[in-house]
XYZ file of N, CA, C and O in Angstrom:
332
model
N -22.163 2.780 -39.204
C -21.010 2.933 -38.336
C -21.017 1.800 -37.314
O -22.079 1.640 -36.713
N -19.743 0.785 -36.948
C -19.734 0.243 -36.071
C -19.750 0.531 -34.724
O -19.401 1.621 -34.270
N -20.097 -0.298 -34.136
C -20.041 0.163 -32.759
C -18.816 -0.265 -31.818
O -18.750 -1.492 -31.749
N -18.080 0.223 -31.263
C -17.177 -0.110 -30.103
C -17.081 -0.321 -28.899
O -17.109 0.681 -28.185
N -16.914 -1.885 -28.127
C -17.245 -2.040 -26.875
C -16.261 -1.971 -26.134
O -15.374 -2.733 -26.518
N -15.906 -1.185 -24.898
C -15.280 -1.499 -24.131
C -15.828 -1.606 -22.291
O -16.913 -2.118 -22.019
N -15.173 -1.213 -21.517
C -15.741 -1.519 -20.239
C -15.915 -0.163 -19.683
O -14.918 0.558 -19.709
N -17.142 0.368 -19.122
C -16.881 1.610 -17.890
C -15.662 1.459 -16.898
O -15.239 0.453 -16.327
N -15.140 3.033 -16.863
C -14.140 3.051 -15.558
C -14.342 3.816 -14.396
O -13.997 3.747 -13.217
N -15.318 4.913 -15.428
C -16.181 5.677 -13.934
C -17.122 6.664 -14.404
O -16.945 6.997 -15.576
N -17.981 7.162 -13.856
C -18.459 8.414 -14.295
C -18.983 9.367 -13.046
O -19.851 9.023 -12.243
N -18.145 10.884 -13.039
C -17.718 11.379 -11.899
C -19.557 12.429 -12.248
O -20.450 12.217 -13.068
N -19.416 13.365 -11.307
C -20.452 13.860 -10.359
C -20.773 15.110 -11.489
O -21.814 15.698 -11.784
N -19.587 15.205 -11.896
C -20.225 16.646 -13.608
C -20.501 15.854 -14.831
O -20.718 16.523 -15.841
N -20.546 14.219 -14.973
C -21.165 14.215 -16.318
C -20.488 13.148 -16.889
O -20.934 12.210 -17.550
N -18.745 13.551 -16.366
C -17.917 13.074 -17.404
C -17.744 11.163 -17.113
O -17.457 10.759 -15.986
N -17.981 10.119 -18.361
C -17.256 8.824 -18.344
C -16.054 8.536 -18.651
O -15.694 8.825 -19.792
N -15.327 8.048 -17.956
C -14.123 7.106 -18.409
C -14.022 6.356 -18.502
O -13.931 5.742 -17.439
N -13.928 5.587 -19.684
C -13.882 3.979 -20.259
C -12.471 3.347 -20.297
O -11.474 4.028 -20.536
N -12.435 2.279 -20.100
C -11.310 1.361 -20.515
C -10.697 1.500 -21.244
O -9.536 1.102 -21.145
N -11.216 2.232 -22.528
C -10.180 2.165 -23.508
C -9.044 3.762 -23.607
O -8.058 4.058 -24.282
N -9.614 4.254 -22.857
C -8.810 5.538 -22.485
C -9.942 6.994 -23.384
O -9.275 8.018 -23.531
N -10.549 7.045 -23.605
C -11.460 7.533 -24.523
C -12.612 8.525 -22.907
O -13.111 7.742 -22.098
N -12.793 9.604 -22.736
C -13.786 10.306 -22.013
C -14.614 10.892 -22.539
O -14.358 11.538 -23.555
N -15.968 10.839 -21.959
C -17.271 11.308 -22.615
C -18.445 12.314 -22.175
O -19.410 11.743 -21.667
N -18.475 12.799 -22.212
C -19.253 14.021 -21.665
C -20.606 13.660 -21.622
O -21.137 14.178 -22.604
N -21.604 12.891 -20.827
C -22.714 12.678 -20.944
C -23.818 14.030 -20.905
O -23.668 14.850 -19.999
N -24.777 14.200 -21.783
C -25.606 15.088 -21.540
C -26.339 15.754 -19.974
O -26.847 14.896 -19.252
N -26.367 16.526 -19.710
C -27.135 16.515 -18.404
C -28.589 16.064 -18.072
O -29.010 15.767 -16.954
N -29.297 16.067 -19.275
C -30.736 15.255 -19.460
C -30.375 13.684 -19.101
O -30.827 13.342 -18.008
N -29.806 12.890 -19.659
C -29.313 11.813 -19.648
C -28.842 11.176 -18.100
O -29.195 10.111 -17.595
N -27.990 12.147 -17.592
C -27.124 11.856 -16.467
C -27.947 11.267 -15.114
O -27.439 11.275 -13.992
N -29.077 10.838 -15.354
C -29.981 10.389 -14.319
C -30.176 8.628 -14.574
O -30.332 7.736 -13.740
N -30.112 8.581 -15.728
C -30.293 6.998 -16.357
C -29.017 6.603 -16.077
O -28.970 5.378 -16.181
N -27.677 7.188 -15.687
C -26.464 6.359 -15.731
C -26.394 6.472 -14.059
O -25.261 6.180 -13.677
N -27.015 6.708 -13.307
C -26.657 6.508 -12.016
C -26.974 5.070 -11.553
O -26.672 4.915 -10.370
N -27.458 4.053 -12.097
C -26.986 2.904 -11.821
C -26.396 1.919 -12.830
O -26.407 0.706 -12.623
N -25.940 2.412 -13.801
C -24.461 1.886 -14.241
C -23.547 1.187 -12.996
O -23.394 1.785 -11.931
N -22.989 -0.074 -13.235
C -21.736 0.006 -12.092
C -20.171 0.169 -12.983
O -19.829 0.303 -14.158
N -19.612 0.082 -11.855
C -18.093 0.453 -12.637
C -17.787 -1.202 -13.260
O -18.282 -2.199 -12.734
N -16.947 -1.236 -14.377
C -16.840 -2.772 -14.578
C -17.707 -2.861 -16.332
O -17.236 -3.410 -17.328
N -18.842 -2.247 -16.243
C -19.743 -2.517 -17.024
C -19.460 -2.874 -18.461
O -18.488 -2.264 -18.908
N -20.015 -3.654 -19.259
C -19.558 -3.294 -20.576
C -20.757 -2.670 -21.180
O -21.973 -2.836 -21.077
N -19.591 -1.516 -22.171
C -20.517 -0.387 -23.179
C -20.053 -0.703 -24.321
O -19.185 -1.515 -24.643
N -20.911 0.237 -25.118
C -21.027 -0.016 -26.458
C -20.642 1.302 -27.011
O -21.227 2.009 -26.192
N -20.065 2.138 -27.832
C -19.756 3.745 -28.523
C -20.357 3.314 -30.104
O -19.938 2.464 -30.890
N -21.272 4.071 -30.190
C -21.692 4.215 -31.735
C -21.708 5.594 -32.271
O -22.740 5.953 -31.703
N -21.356 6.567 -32.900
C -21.481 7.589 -33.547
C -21.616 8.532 -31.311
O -20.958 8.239 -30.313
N -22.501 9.358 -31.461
C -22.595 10.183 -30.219
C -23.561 9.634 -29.070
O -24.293 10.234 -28.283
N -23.224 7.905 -29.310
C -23.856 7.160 -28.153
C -23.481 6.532 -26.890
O -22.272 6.701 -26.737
N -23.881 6.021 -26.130
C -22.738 5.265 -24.916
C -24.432 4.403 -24.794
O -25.573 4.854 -24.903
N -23.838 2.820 -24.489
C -25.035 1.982 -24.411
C -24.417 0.947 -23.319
O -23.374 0.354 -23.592
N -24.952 0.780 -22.314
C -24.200 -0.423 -21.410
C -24.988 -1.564 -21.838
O -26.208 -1.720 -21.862
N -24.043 -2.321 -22.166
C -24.670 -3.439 -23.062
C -25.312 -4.345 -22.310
O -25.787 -5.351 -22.837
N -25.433 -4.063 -20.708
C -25.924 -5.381 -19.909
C -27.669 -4.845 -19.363
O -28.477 -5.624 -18.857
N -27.885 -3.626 -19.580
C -29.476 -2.884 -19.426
C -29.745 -2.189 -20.505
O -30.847 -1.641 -20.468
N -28.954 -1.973 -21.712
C -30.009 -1.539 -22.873
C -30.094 -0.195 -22.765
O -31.071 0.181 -23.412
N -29.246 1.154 -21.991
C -29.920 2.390 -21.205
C -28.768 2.773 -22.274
O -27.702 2.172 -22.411
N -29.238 3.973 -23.049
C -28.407 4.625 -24.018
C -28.488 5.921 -23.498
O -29.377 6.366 -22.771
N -27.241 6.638 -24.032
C -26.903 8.241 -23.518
C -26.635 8.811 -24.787
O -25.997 8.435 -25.771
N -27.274 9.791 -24.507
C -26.463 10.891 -25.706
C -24.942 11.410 -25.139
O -24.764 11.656 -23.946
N -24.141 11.507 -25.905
C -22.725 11.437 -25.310
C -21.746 12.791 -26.220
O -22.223 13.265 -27.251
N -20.659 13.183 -25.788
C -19.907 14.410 -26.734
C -18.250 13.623 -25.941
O -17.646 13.560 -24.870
N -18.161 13.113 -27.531
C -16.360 12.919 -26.926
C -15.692 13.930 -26.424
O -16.085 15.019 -26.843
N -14.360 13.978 -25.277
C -13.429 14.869 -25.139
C -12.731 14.594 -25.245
O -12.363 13.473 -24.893
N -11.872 15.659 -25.965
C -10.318 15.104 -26.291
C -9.489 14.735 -25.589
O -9.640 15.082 -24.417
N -8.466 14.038 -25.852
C -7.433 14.538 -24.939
C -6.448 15.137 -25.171
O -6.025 15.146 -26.327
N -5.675 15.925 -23.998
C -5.260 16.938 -24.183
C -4.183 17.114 -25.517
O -4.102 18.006 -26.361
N -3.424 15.895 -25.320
C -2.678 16.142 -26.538
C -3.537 16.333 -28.030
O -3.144 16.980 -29.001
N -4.482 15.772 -27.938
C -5.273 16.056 -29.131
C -5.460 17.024 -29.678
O -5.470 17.380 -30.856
N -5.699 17.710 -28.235
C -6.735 18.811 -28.279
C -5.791 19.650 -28.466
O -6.002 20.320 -29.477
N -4.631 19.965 -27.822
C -3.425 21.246 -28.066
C -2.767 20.393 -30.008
O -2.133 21.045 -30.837
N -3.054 19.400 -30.128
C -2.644 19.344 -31.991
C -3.837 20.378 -32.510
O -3.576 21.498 -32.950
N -4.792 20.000 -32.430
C -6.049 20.454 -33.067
C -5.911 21.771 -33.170
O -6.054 22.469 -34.174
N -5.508 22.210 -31.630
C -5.411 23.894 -31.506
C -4.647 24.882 -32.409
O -4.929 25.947 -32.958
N -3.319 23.911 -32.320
C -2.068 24.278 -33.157
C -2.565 24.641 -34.841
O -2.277 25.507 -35.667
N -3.638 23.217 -34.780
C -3.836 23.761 -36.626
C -4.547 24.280 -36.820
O -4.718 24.385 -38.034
N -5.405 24.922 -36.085
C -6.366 26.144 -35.991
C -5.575 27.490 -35.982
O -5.963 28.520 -36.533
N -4.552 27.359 -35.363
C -3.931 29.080 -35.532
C -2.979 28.665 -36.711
O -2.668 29.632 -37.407
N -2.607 27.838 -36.983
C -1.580 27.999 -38.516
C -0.373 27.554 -37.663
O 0.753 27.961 -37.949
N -0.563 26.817 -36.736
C 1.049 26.739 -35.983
C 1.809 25.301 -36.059
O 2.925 25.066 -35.597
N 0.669 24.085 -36.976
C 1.519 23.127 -37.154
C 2.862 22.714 -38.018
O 3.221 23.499 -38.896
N 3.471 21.735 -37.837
C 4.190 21.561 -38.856
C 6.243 21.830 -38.061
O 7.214 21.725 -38.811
């Protein structure tokens, strides 16, 4: 699987990153100690359920979140309501 770089945009006080490319990530709570000196700006790397800032090498275990529109499609075809 390739990997995808884009830039950090933030990562708030419960976990969650927001990247440049519009994409949010749920960092593990084990993890969430190695990204406190991340700066904003940074460039990362996304491989399968990873986040890697490509300028220190510090990898996270990571859980995409949807977004919402995604997430209310997804929902829809879970109850039988697309289409």
């Amino acid at each position: 699987m390739a990997s995808t770089n884009t830039t950090l945009s933030a990562i708030n006080r419960g976990g969650i990153a927001t990247l440049a490319n519009g994409t949010c990530w749920h960092i593990s709570s084990s993890e969430l100690l190695k990204a406190k000196d991340w700066r904003i700006g940074a460039e990362v790397a996304i491989q399968g359920h990873k986040l890697t800032n490509v300028e220190t090498g510090v990898q996270l275990d990571v859980v995409p979140i949807p977004l919402s529109a995604d997430a209310d499609e997804a929902s829809a075809g879970r109850n039988g309501m697309n289409g």
